[in-house]
C-alpha cells in the first residue's frame, strides 16, 4: 500500500461506467500512475511504490493491479472526469 494513501489497493481497479467511491479514494494514485506512465517508469516500480504490491513475490497480481489501475486512470482522464464535474450522484 502506498504510504501516502491509507486506503487498501484492490487487486483490480473497478470496471464501471461511472466514477466509484473507490475511484474517488484512489484519485491521487491514479494521477501518480498517469505521471509515471508518461515518464516511462517500469510497471514493476509503479506496482511496488504506488500499489504496494511486490512484483517479484506476486508478479501476476502486481501486473494485473498495475494494468487495471492504469486503464482506470486513463478512463478517468478521458471520460470519467465528466462524472466528477457533474457532482455527487
PDB file of C-alpha atoms in Angstrom:
ATOM      1  CA  UNK A   1       0.000   0.000   0.000  1.00  0.00           C
ATOM      2  CA  UNK A   2       1.215   3.472  -0.835  1.00  0.00           C
ATOM      3  CA  UNK A   3       2.167   5.156   2.448  1.00  0.00           C
ATOM      4  CA  UNK A   4       0.558   8.361   1.196  1.00  0.00           C
ATOM      5  CA  UNK A   5      -2.740   6.551   0.707  1.00  0.00           C
ATOM      6  CA  UNK A   6      -4.241   4.878   3.776  1.00  0.00           C
ATOM      7  CA  UNK A   7      -6.872   3.007   1.755  1.00  0.00           C
ATOM      8  CA  UNK A   8      -6.041  -0.520   0.570  1.00  0.00           C
ATOM      9  CA  UNK A   9      -5.428  -1.097  -3.107  1.00  0.00           C
ATOM     10  CA  UNK A  10      -7.640  -3.725  -4.724  1.00  0.00           C
ATOM     11  CA  UNK A  11      -6.171  -6.478  -6.879  1.00  0.00           C
ATOM     12  CA  UNK A  12      -8.048  -4.894  -9.781  1.00  0.00           C
ATOM     13  CA  UNK A  13      -9.458  -1.416 -10.284  1.00  0.00           C
ATOM     14  CA  UNK A  14     -13.210  -1.110 -10.773  1.00  0.00           C
ATOM     15  CA  UNK A  15     -14.711  -1.523 -14.195  1.00  0.00           C
ATOM     16  CA  UNK A  16     -17.772   0.673 -14.078  1.00  0.00           C
ATOM     17  CA  UNK A  17     -19.233   3.239 -16.415  1.00  0.00           C
ATOM     18  CA  UNK A  18     -19.386   5.787 -13.591  1.00  0.00           C
ATOM     19  CA  UNK A  19     -16.888   7.083 -11.063  1.00  0.00           C
ATOM     20  CA  UNK A  20     -17.000   4.939  -7.932  1.00  0.00           C
ATOM     21  CA  UNK A  21     -16.172   5.611  -4.298  1.00  0.00           C
ATOM     22  CA  UNK A  22     -13.022   3.523  -4.853  1.00  0.00           C
ATOM     23  CA  UNK A  23     -12.032   5.887  -7.670  1.00  0.00           C
ATOM     24  CA  UNK A  24     -12.572   8.934  -5.500  1.00  0.00           C
ATOM     25  CA  UNK A  25     -10.479   7.499  -2.672  1.00  0.00           C
ATOM     26  CA  UNK A  26      -7.660   6.496  -5.036  1.00  0.00           C
ATOM     27  CA  UNK A  27      -7.697   9.546  -7.281  1.00  0.00           C
ATOM     28  CA  UNK A  28      -4.197  10.568  -6.150  1.00  0.00           C
ATOM     29  CA  UNK A  29      -2.859   7.098  -7.012  1.00  0.00           C
ATOM     30  CA  UNK A  30      -4.419   7.337 -10.474  1.00  0.00           C
ATOM     31  CA  UNK A  31      -2.816  10.726 -11.082  1.00  0.00           C
ATOM     32  CA  UNK A  32       0.570   9.469  -9.945  1.00  0.00           C
ATOM     33  CA  UNK A  33       0.215   6.432 -12.219  1.00  0.00           C
ATOM     34  CA  UNK A  34      -0.510   8.670 -15.200  1.00  0.00           C
ATOM     35  CA  UNK A  35       2.603  10.716 -14.417  1.00  0.00           C
ATOM     36  CA  UNK A  36       4.696   7.554 -14.063  1.00  0.00           C
ATOM     37  CA  UNK A  37       3.414   6.177 -17.374  1.00  0.00           C
ATOM     38  CA  UNK A  38       4.149   9.473 -19.106  1.00  0.00           C
ATOM     39  CA  UNK A  39       7.693   9.363 -17.740  1.00  0.00           C
ATOM     40  CA  UNK A  40       8.159   5.777 -18.910  1.00  0.00           C
ATOM     41  CA  UNK A  41       8.505   4.234 -15.442  1.00  0.00           C
ATOM     42  CA  UNK A  42       8.670   0.447 -15.324  1.00  0.00           C
ATOM     43  CA  UNK A  43       5.414  -1.217 -14.325  1.00  0.00           C
ATOM     44  CA  UNK A  44       7.267  -3.164 -11.626  1.00  0.00           C
ATOM     45  CA  UNK A  45       8.422   0.037  -9.964  1.00  0.00           C
ATOM     46  CA  UNK A  46       4.958   1.594 -10.134  1.00  0.00           C
ATOM     47  CA  UNK A  47       3.348  -1.536  -8.760  1.00  0.00           C
ATOM     48  CA  UNK A  48       5.769  -1.650  -5.870  1.00  0.00           C
ATOM     49  CA  UNK A  49       5.778   2.040  -4.968  1.00  0.00           C
ATOM     50  CA  UNK A  50       2.232   3.171  -5.728  1.00  0.00           C
ATOM     51  CA  UNK A  51       0.223  -0.018  -5.347  1.00  0.00           C
ATOM     52  CA  UNK A  52       2.295  -1.632  -2.614  1.00  0.00           C
ATOM     53  CA  UNK A  53       2.494  -4.984  -4.400  1.00  0.00           C
ATOM     54  CA  UNK A  54       5.870  -6.671  -4.738  1.00  0.00           C
ATOM     55  CA  UNK A  55       6.230  -7.756  -8.384  1.00  0.00           C
ATOM     56  CA  UNK A  56       8.947 -10.257  -7.505  1.00  0.00           C
ATOM     57  CA  UNK A  57       6.817 -12.133  -4.978  1.00  0.00           C
ATOM     58  CA  UNK A  58       3.456 -11.698  -6.731  1.00  0.00           C
ATOM     59  CA  UNK A  59       4.131 -10.999 -10.418  1.00  0.00           C
ATOM     60  CA  UNK A  60       0.668 -11.900 -11.731  1.00  0.00           C
ATOM     61  CA  UNK A  61      -1.179  -9.932  -9.064  1.00  0.00           C
ATOM     62  CA  UNK A  62       1.178  -6.968  -9.418  1.00  0.00           C
ATOM     63  CA  UNK A  63       0.840  -6.843 -13.206  1.00  0.00           C
ATOM     64  CA  UNK A  64      -2.972  -7.162 -13.096  1.00  0.00           C
ATOM     65  CA  UNK A  65      -3.270  -4.436 -10.471  1.00  0.00           C
ATOM     66  CA  UNK A  66      -0.958  -2.175 -12.451  1.00  0.00           C
ATOM     67  CA  UNK A  67      -2.753  -2.713 -15.753  1.00  0.00           C
ATOM     68  CA  UNK A  68      -6.272  -2.299 -14.384  1.00  0.00           C
ATOM     69  CA  UNK A  69      -5.425   0.763 -12.295  1.00  0.00           C
ATOM     70  CA  UNK A  70      -3.615   2.432 -15.188  1.00  0.00           C
ATOM     71  CA  UNK A  71      -6.531   1.680 -17.507  1.00  0.00           C
ATOM     72  CA  UNK A  72      -8.915   3.144 -14.939  1.00  0.00           C
ATOM     73  CA  UNK A  73      -6.723   6.227 -14.551  1.00  0.00           C
ATOM     74  CA  UNK A  74      -6.776   6.733 -18.312  1.00  0.00           C
ATOM     75  CA  UNK A  75     -10.549   6.253 -18.404  1.00  0.00           C
ATOM     76  CA  UNK A  76     -10.969   8.863 -15.664  1.00  0.00           C
ATOM     77  CA  UNK A  77      -8.742  11.294 -17.534  1.00  0.00           C
ATOM     78  CA  UNK A  78     -10.626  10.812 -20.811  1.00  0.00           C
ATOM     79  CA  UNK A  79     -14.224  10.041 -19.807  1.00  0.00           C
ATOM     80  CA  UNK A  80     -14.808   9.675 -16.081  1.00  0.00           C
ATOM     81  CA  UNK A  81     -13.954  13.267 -15.274  1.00  0.00           C
ATOM     82  CA  UNK A  82     -17.405  14.152 -16.608  1.00  0.00           C
ATOM     83  CA  UNK A  83     -18.929  12.388 -13.590  1.00  0.00           C
ATOM     84  CA  UNK A  84     -16.671  14.365 -11.293  1.00  0.00           C
ATOM     85  CA  UNK A  85     -17.706  17.636 -12.905  1.00  0.00           C
ATOM     86  CA  UNK A  86     -21.386  16.712 -12.649  1.00  0.00           C
ATOM     87  CA  UNK A  87     -21.052  16.379  -8.859  1.00  0.00           C
ATOM     88  CA  UNK A  88     -22.450  13.764  -6.494  1.00  0.00           C
ATOM     89  CA  UNK A  89     -24.861  11.200  -7.900  1.00  0.00           C
TER      90      UNK A  89
END
